[in-house]
Every structure is written in C-alpha cells, then in structure tokens.
Coordinates of C-alpha atoms and ligand atoms in Angstrom, one line a residue:
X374 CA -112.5 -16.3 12.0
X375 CA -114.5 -15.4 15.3
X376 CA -113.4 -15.0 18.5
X377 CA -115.5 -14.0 21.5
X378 CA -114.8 -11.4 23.3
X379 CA -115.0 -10.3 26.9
X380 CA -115.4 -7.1 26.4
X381 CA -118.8 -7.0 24.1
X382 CA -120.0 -10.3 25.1
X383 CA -120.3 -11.1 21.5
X384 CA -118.2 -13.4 18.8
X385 CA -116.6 -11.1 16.7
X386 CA -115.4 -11.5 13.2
X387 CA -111.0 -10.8 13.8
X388 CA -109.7 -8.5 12.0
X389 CA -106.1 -7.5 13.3
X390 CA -104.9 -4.0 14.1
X391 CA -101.9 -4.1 11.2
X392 CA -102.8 -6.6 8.6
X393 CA -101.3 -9.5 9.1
X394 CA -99.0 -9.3 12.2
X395 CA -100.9 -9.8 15.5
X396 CA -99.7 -8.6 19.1
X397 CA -101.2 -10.8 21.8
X398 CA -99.9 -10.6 25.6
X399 CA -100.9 -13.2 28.1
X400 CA -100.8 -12.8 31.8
X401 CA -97.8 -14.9 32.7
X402 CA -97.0 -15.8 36.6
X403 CA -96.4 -15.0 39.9
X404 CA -92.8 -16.6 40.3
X405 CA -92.9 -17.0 44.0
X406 CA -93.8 -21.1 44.1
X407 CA -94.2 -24.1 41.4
X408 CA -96.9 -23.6 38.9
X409 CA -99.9 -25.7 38.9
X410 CA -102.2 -27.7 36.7
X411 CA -104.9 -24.7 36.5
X412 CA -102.3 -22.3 35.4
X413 CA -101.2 -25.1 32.9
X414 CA -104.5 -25.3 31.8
X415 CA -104.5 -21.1 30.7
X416 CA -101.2 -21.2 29.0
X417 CA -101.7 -24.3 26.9
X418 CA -105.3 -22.8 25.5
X419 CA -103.0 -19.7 24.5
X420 CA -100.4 -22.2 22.9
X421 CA -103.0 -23.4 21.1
X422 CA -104.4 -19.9 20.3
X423 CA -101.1 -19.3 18.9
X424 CA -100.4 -21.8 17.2
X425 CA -103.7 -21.8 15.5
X426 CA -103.4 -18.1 14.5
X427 CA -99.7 -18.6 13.1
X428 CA -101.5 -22.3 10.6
X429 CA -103.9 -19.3 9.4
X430 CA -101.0 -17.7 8.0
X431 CA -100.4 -14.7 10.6
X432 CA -97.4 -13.4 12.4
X433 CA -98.0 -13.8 16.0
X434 CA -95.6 -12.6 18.4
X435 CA -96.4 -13.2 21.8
X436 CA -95.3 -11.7 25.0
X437 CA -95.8 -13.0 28.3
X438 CA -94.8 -10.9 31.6
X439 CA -93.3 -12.3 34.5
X440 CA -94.0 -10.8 37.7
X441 CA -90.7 -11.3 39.9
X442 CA -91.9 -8.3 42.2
X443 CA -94.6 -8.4 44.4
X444 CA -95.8 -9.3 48.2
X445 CA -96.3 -12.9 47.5
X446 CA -92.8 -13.1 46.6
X447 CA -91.4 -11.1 49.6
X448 CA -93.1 -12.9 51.9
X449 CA -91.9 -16.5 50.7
X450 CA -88.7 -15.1 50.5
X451 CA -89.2 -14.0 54.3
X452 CA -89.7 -17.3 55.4
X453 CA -87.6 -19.4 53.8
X454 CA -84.2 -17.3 54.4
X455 CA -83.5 -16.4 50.9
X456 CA -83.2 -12.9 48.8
X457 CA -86.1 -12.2 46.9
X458 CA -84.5 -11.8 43.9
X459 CA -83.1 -15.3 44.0
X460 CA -86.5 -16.9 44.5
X461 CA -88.1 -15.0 42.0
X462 CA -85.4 -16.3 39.0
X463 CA -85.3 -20.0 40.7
X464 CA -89.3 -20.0 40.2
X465 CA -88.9 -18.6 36.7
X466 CA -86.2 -21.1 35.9
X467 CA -88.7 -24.0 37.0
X468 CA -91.7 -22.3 35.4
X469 CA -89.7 -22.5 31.9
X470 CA -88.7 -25.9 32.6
X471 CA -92.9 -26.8 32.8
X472 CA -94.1 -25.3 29.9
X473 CA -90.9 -26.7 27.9
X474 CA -92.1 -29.8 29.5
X475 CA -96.0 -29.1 28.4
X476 CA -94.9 -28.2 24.8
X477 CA -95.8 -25.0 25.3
X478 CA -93.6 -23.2 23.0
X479 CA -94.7 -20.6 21.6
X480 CA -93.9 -17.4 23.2
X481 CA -91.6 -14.9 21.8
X482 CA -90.5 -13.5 24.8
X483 CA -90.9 -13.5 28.5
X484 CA -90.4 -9.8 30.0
X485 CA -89.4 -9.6 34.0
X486 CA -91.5 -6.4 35.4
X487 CA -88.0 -5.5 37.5
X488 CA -86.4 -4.9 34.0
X489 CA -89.3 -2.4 32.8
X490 CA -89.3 -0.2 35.6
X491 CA -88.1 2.8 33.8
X492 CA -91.6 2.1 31.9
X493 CA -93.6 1.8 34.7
X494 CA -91.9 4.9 36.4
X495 CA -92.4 6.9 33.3
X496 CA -96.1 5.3 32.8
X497 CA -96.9 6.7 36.4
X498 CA -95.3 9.8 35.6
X499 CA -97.7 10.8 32.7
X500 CA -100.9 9.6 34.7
X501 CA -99.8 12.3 36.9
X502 CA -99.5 14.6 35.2
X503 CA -103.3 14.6 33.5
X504 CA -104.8 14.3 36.9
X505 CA -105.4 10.4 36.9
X506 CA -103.1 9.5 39.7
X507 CA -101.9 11.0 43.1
X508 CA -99.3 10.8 45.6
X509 CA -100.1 9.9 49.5
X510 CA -97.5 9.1 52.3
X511 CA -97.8 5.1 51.1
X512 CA -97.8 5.4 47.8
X513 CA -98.6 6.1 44.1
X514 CA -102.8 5.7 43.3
X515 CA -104.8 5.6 40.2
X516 CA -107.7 8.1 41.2
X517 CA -110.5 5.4 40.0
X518 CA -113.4 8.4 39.8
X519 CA -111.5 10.3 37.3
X520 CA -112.0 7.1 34.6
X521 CA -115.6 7.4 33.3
X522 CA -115.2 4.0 31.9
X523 CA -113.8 1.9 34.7
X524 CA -115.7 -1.4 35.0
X525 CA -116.6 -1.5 31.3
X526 CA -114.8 -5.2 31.2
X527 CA -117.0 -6.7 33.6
X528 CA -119.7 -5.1 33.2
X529 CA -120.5 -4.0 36.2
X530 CA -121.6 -0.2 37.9
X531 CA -120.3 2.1 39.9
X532 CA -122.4 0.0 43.0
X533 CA -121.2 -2.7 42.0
X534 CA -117.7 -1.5 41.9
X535 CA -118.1 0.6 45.2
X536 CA -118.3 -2.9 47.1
X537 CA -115.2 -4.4 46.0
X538 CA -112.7 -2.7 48.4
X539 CA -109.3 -3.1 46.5
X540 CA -106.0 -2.6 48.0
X541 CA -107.4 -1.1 51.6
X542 CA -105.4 1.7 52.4
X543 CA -106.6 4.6 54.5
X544 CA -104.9 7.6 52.4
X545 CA -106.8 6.7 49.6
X546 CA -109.2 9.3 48.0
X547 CA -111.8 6.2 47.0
X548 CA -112.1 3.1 48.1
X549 CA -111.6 1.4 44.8
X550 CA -108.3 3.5 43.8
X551 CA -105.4 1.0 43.0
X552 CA -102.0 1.2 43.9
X553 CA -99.4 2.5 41.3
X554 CA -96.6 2.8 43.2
X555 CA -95.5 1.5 46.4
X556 CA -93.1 3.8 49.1
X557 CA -90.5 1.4 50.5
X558 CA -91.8 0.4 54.2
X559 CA -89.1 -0.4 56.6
X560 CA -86.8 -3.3 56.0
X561 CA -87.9 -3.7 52.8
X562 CA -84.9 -4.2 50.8
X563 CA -86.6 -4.8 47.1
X564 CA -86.4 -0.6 46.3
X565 CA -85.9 1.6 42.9
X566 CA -85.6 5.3 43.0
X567 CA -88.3 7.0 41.8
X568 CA -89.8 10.6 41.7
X569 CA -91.7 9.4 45.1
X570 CA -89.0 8.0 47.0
X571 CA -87.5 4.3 46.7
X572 CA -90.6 1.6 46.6
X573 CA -91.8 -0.5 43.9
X574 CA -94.5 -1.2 41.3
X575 CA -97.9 -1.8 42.1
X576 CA -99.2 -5.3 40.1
X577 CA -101.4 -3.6 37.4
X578 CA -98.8 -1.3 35.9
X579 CA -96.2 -3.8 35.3
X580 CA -98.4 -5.1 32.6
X581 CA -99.3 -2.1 30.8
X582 CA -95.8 -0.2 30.6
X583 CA -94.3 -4.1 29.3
X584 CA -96.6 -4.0 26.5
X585 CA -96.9 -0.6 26.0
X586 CA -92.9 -1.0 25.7
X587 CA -92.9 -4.1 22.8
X588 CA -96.3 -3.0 21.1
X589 CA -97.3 0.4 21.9
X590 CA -101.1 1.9 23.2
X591 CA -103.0 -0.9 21.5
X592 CA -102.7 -4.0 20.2
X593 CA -104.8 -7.0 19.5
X594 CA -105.2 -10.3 21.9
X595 CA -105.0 -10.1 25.5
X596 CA -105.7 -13.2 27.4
X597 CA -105.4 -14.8 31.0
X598 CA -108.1 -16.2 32.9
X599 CA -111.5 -15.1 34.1
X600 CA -110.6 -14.4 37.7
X601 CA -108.3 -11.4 36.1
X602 CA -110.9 -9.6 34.4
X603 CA -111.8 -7.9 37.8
X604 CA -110.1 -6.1 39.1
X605 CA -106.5 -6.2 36.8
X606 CA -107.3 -6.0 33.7
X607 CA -110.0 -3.6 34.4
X608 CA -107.0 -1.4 36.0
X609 CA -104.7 -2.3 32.9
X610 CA -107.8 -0.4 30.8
X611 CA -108.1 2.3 33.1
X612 CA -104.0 2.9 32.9
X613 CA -103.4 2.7 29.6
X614 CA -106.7 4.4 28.2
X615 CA -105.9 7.2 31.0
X616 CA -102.4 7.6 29.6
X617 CA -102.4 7.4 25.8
X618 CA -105.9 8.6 25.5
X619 CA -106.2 6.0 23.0
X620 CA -108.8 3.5 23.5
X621 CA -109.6 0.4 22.9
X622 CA -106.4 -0.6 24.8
X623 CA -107.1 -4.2 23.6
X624 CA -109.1 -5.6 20.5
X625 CA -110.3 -9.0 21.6
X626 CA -110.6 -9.8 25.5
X627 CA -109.9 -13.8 25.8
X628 CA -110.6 -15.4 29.3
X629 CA -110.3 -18.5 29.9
X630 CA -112.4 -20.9 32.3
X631 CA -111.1 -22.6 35.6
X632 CA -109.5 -25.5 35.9
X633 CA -112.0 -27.0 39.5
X634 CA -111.4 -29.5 41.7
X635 CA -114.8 -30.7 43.2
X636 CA -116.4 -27.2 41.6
X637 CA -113.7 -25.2 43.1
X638 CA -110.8 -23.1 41.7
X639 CA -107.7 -25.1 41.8
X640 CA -105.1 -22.5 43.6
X641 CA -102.7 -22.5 45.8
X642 CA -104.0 -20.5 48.1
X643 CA -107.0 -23.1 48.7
X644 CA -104.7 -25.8 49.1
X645 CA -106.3 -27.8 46.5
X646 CA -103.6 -27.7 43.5
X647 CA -101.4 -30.6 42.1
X648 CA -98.3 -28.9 40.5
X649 CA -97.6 -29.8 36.9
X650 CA -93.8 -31.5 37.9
X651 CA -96.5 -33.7 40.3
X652 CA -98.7 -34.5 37.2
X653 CA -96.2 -35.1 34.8
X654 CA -94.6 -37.8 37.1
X655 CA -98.1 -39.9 36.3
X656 CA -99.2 -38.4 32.9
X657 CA -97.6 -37.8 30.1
X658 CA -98.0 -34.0 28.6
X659 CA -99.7 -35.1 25.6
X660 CA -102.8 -36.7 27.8
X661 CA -102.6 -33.6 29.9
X662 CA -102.9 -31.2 27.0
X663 CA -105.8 -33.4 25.2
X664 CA -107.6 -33.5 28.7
X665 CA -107.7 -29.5 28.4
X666 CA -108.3 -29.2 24.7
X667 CA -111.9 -31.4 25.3
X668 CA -113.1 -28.3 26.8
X669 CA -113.7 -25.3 25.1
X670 CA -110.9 -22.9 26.7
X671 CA -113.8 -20.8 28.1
X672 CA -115.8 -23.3 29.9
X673 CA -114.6 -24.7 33.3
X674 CA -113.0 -27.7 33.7
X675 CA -113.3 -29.9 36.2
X676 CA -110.3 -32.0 37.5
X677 CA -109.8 -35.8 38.7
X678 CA -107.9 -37.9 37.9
X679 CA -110.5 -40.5 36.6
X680 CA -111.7 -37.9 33.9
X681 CA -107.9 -37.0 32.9
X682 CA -107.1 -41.1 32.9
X683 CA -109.9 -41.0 30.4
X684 CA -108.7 -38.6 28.5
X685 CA -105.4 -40.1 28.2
X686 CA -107.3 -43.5 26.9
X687 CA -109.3 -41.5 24.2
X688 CA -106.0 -40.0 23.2
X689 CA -104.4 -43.8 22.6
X690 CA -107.1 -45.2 20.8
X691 CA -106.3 -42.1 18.0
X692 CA -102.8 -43.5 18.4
X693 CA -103.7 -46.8 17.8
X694 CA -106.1 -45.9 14.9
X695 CA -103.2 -43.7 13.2
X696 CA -101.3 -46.7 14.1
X697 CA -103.3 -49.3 11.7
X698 CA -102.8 -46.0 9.4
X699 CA -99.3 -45.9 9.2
X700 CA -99.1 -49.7 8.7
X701 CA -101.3 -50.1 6.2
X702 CA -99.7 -47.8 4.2
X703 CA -96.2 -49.6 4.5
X704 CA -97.9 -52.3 2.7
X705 CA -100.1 -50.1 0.1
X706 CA -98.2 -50.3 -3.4
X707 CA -97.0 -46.7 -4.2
X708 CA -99.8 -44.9 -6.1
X709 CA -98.5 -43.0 -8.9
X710 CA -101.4 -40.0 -10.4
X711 CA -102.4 -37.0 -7.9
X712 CA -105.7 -37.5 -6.6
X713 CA -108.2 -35.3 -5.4
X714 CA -107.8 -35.4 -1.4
X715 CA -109.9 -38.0 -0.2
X716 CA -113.5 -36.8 0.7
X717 CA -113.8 -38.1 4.0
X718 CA -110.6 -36.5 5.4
X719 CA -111.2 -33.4 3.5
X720 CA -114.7 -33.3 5.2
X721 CA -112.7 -34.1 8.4
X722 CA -110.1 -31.1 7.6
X723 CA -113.2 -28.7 6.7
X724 CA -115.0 -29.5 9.9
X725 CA -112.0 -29.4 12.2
X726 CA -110.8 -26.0 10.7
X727 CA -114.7 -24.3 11.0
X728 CA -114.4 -25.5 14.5
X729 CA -111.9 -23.4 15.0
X730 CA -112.5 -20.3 13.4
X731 CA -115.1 -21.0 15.9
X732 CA -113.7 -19.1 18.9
X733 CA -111.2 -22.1 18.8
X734 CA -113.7 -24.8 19.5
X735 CA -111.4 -27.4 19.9
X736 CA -113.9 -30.7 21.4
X737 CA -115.3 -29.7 18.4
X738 CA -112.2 -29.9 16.4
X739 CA -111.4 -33.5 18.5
X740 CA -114.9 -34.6 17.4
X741 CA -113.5 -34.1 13.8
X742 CA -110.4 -35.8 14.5
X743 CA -112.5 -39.0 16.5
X744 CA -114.9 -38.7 13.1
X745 CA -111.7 -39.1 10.9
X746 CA -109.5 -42.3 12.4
X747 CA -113.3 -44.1 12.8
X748 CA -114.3 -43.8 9.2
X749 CA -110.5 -44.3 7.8
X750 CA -110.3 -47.5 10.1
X751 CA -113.9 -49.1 9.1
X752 CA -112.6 -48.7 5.3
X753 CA -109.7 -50.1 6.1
X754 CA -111.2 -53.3 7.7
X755 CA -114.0 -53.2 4.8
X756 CA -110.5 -53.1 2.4
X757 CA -112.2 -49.8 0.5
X758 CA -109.5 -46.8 1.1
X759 CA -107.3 -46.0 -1.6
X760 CA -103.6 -45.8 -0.9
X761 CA -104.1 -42.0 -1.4
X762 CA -107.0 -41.9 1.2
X763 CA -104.1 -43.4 3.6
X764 CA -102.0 -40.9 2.8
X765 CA -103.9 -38.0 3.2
X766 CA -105.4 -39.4 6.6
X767 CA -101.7 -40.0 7.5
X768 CA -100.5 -36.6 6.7
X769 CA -104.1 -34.9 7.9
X770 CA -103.6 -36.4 11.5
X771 CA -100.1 -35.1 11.2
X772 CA -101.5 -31.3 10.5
X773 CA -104.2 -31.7 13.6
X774 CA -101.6 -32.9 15.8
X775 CA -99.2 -29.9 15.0
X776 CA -102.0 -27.2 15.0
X777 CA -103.5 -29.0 18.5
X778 CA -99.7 -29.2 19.8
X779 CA -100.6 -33.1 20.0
X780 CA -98.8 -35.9 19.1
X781 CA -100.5 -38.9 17.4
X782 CA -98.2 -40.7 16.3
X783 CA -96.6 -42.0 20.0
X784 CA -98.4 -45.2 20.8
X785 CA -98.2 -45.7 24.9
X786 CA -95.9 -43.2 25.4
X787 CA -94.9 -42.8 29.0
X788 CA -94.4 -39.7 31.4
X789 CA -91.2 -38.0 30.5
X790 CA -90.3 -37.1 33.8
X791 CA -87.3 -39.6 34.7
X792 CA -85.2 -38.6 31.5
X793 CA -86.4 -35.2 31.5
X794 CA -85.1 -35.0 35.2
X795 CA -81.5 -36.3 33.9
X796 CA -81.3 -34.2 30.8
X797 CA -81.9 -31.3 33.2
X798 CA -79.2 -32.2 35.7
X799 CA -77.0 -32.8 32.7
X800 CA -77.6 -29.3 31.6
X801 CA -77.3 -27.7 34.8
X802 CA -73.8 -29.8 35.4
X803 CA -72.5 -28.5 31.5
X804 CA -73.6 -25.3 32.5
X805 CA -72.0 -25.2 35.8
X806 CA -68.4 -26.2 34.5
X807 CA -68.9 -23.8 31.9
X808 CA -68.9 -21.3 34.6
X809 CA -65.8 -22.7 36.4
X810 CA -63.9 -22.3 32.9
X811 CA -64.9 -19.0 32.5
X812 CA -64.3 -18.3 36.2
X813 CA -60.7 -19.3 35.0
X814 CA -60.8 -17.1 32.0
X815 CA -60.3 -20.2 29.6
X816 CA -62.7 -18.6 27.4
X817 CA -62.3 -21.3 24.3
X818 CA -63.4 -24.4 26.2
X819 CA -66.6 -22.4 27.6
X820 CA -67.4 -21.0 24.1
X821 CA -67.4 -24.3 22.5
X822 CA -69.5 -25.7 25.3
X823 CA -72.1 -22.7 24.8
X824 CA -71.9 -23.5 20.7
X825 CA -72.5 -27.3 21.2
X826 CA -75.6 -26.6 23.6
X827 CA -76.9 -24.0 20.9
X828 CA -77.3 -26.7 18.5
X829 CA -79.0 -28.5 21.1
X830 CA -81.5 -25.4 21.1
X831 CA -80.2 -24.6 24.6
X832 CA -79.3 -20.7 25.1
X833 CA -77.1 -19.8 27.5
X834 CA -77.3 -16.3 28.7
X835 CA -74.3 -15.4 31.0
X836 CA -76.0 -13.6 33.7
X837 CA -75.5 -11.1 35.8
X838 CA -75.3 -13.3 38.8
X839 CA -72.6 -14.9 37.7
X840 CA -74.5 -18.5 36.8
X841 CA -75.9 -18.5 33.1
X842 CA -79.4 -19.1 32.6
X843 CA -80.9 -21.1 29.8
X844 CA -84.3 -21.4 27.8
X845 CA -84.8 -23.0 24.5
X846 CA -84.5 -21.5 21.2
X847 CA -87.3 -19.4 20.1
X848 CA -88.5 -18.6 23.0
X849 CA -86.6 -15.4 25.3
X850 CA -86.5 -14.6 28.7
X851 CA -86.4 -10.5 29.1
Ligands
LIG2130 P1 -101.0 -16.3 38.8 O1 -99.5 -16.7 38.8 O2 -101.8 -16.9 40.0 O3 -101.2 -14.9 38.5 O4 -101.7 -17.1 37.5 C1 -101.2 -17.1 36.2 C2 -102.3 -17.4 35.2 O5 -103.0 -18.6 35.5 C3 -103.4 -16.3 35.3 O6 -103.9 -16.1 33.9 C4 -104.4 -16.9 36.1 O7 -105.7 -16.4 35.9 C5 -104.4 -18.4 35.6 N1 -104.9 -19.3 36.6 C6 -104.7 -19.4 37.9 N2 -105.4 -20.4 38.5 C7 -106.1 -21.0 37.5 C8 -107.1 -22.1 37.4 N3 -107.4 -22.8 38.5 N4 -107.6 -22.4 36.2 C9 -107.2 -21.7 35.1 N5 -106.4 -20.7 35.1 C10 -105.8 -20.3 36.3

C-alpha cells in the first residue's frame, strides 16, 4: 500500500510504526459556528482513510481534537450574549450530529483542548526549559530561529518563511515566532493558571500535547487539509520535534484538496459556504459522500450544485444496476457446488482494491465499481451470468459500499433530514426528562431510560453542567 506524503513529496510504500496498530490524528474543528460542506469534504476522505486501513486488516484508532478555545470562539461568544464555554459544547453537539448524519463514524475519540491543558502547560514547560520558547509581557513564544528544521513541510526557506508574518506581536524576538501561551487580557474571562499567569493555549500546542497524551512523540497518519500545512502543522513539527527530540513527529503527512466554489475555497470567512444541515435538507448523505469520493482526496474539488446533482444520478444508476442484481437472483434457482468467484467481479475486486492501495484512489476505485454493475447487467440481459456470478456481484457491491461508506443498495432514497430532525428532538426530550428525574433523585426511572437509549447506541454522559450529552457508540467525546 502507498500513500503520498506531504512531507517527501513522494508515494511511499506504508509501513506502520508498531506492526499492525496505526495512530492517525486528524485536525478536527473550530466549534465556534455550523460546519460546512468543505470541512465535510476533509473528514469524510479520513472516514474513508479509515475505514480502508481497518478492510486491510489494521487496528486504526483515530483521534480527532476539538478546539473549544480560541479567539474565533470568544468573539462569537461576544456578540451573541452567551459564555464561551456554552457555545463551544452547543457547536460540538451539532458538529457530532453532522458527521453522525454524513456516516462518518469512525473516530475513536474526540479530545476538547480545554480538557488537555495540564498537557499543554507541561508541553510549554519542557520547551522552556531547552531554550525553544520564551516568556514576554503577552505571552508564551516558540523561538522559531532556534528550530533548524522549521519549514521542512512546505518546503519552503527561511525567505520564504521571513514573509509570512504570523501572530504580529511586538515582543516577539522574530517575526515568525508563534504563540504558545496566551496572558489573560482584560475582561477575558476564559483563564487557567499557569507558571505565566492565567491565559490560555495558543492553537498549535493543543494539538501536539492531545496526541502526545493518547499516542506519545510519534505516531503514524496525520491529516487535515492543505491550507494547514503552513503555518500549523509546521509549528506542530517544530513543538514536538523541539520537545521530545524525537523526530519524525509524524510518518505519512496526508492533505487533502479544497472543496471551491467558482475556484475559490469554500469558508466561512469568504462568505461562500453552504453548511452540511443546509445540504442535507436537498441531498441525501450518500450522494454527498459519492460526489467527494470522485475526486481523489488530494485534488480540489469544485462545488455546484449541477456537478453534485450529477453525482447523485451516477450513484442511482449503481442502485438501480444492483437493483436488477438483487432481483435476478430472487429468481435464480439455488446453486449448490462452490465456484471459483466469478472472473469479472474478481477482476472488478482486484482493480478497485490496487486503486486503493493507490494513495486511496477512489474515482479509480468508482471506475471499478461502474466497470462491475455494466458488465454484470449486459450478461444479465444476454441471460449468460451464473447464479454464483450474481452472488458474488451481490455480495462484492456490498464490500465496496462498506469500505467506500456507501450504500448501494437504497434505490431513490431521500434526504434524511425531516426524520432525522424528529429523532433528534426525541432524544433531546428523553434526555431532558431524564434530567428532571434525576433532578428528583428518582435514580431507577432515569437509569432505565439511559439503558434503553444504550441499546439504541445513544450514550449519555451526565455532564458537568448538569444536561447529559450524547454521541453514538463507538465513537467518544473527551
Ligand atoms: P477549521 O474548523 O476551519 O479549522 O477546519 C476543520 C478542517 O476542515 C481542517 O482540516 C480544514 O483544513 C478543513 N477545511 C476547511 N475548509 C475546507 C475546504 N473548503 N475544503 C476542504 N477542507 C476544508
């Protein structure tokens, strides 16, 4: 298997750091607002990444931060009355609710930055103390000149680097020096103690003391997408490198393309974005998903609605091809002596699978999948397919769908929103009166509620704040 990485620039045969368990950490987001289609579009190559790696026969775990500290999130706060803190778990809550709602559902575990800062403290701590980071009246910096390898993700040169003016602050030593650690400023109310006064975590450091914390120095996948490589994960090298003195920090860099409107970075800041609550009212996640999966994760993709309409129709006529599938083998007698798999799908299951050891070409894998339900249905209408070629089609569709995250066995199935949007309120109501009985210490009735909604693969956590939060089985919020 070969995966290209960032860092070389070349596709690299992947070999894991321990055998067969692999560590990979995705960027997760900033939970200040709804998330949008071009985030959506990261986190479902990295489901697919996933789920790819775990068919292969590895044990993934994957961890996924969450920053719920940060200016962005102040600042919203600010302006729409409410505590920080509150906005930052409402924004998780509805970020969980998307990717449950975009099948993404493979990560292990969501970690908050606020609920690593011991990590980060002590992470700042030992940069100190070898010299790679110094205290001014503002903050906490990452002396950049002391890192002989800083720019070595993107490739570019000390020039180069000397014109991108990060974080302008006037007590910096250099110009490119990050912040670490930020001293409280007054009114701001979101404060730890720290060796340097009450303040907070700069963005970079949240990432490397939360997977320093679940997987140590170095470990194997990192992934987010391109517009990350420069400048934060650069500083997430520089950190952790500085620290341990271990390097590489990561194994294989993945970066993903953008997801472009009109050849332009869908984001919220540009005003251009359609959130994926707005897209799933029209599409269903399955169209969505196979829409991203015709590009290769790393190339761009550019959004309209005609092209992901189109997408959505290419998807259906696979449907309606396993369709005719699944039919024709209701009325195919039983066939009773094993057979070799049938050549075309195993042709179809050797193409789709090189595709992906590929650097997880999945058009190509698609193209594999299109090859497949074409050849099955001409046979079929020529009446030349066994009753075993059915069956292996049937259950080789069945395979590409679960590695892909696809389903293609849902002919015309419609957005999910409206009984999505029900099942939620229902949730949120079963959870509320669960926290009325508590409230009135009848401790029975509540645990039975919490048991029935567990075998419903709905976790309730009883929170700190006094509501319980929920997220589906498998997956954990820090
Ligand atoms: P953020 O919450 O903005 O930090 O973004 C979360 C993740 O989504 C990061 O990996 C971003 O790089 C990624 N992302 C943001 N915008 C886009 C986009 N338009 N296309 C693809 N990925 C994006």
């Amino acid at each position: 298997m070969k995966i290209q990485n960032t860092m070389t620039g070349n596709k690299e045969n992947f070999q894991p750091i321990h055998n067969n368990r692999i560590n990979l950490f995705v960027c997760g987001p900033t939970v200040y607002d709804d998330s949008h289609i071009g985030h959506a579009r990261t986190y479902i190559a990295f489901d697919v990444v996933a789920r790819y790696l775990k068919y292969k026969g590895f044990s993934v775990f994957y961890l996924q931060n969450i920053t719920d500290v940060d200016d962005k999130i102040i600042q919203r706060a600010a302006e729409t009355g409410v505590s920080p803190r509150s906005l930052a778990r409402k924004f998780e809550q509805r970020y969980l609710e998307d990717m449950r709602a975009l099948g993404i559902t493979n990560v292990n575990y969501y970690a908050r930055a606020t609920e690593n800062i011991p990590e980060i403290i002590s992470q700042i701590e030992r940069l100190s103390e070898l010299g790679f980071a110094y205290e001014t009246e503002t903050g906490v910096y990452f002396d950049e000149s002391r890192f002989g390898d800083f720019g070595k993700l993107s490739h570019q040169g000390a020039e180069a680097l000397e014109k991108h003016r990060i974080e302008p602050d006037s007590t910096k030593r250099n110009p490119g020096d990050f912040s670490l650690w930020k001293k409280r400023q007054d009114g701001e109310e979101v404060t730890w103690d720290s060796p340097w006064g009450k303040g907070r975590p700069g963005w970079h450091i949240e990432d490397t003391a939360i997977t320093e914390n679940y997987f140590g120095a170095q470990y194997d996948i990192h992934g987010g997408a391109m517009d990350l490589i420069f400048p934060h994960h650069e500083a997430e090298i520089a950190q952790m490198e500085a620290a341990s003195g271990k390097k590489p920090l990561v194994r294989y860099w993945m970066h993903t393309g953008f997801l472009n409107v009109m050849n332009e970075k869908m984001a919220k800041s540009l005003g251009n974005f359609t959130t994926i609550r707005d897209m799933l009212r029209e599409y269903e996640a399955d169209a969505f998903r196979f829409f991203v999966l015709l590009a290769h994760y790393r190339s761009p993709i550019d959004f309209s609605e005609k092209a992901l309409e189109q997408a959505r129709k290419s998807l259906e006529r696979i449907r309606q091809a396993a369709k005719i599938i699944e039919e024709q083998l209701e009325k195919a007698p039983e066939s009773s002596a094993p057979e070799q798999m049938d050549p075309a799908v195993a042709l179809a299951k050797a193409k789709f699978l090189e595709s992906m050891d590929n650097d997880f070409n999945t058009p190509y894998a698609l193209k594999a999948v299109f090859d497949l339900v074409r050849e099955v249905n001409r046979r079929i209408n020529e009446k030349t397919i066994s009753q075993t070629g059915l069956q292996d089609a049937s259950e080789q569709l069945r395979e590409f769908g679960e590695i892909l995250g696809l389903s293609f066995y849902e002919v015309g199935k419609r957005p999910a929103e409206k009984t999505d949007a029900i099942a939620d309120n229902l949730i949120e109501l079963l959870i509320e009166t669960r926290q009325k009985l508590r409230e009135k210490k009848e401790w029975q009735l509540a645990d039975e509620i919490r048991a029935k909604l567990s075998e419903l693969d709905i976790v309730i956590e009883d929170a700190y704040e006094g509501v319980g939060k929920y997220t589906t089985k498998g997956s954990t919020i820090g």
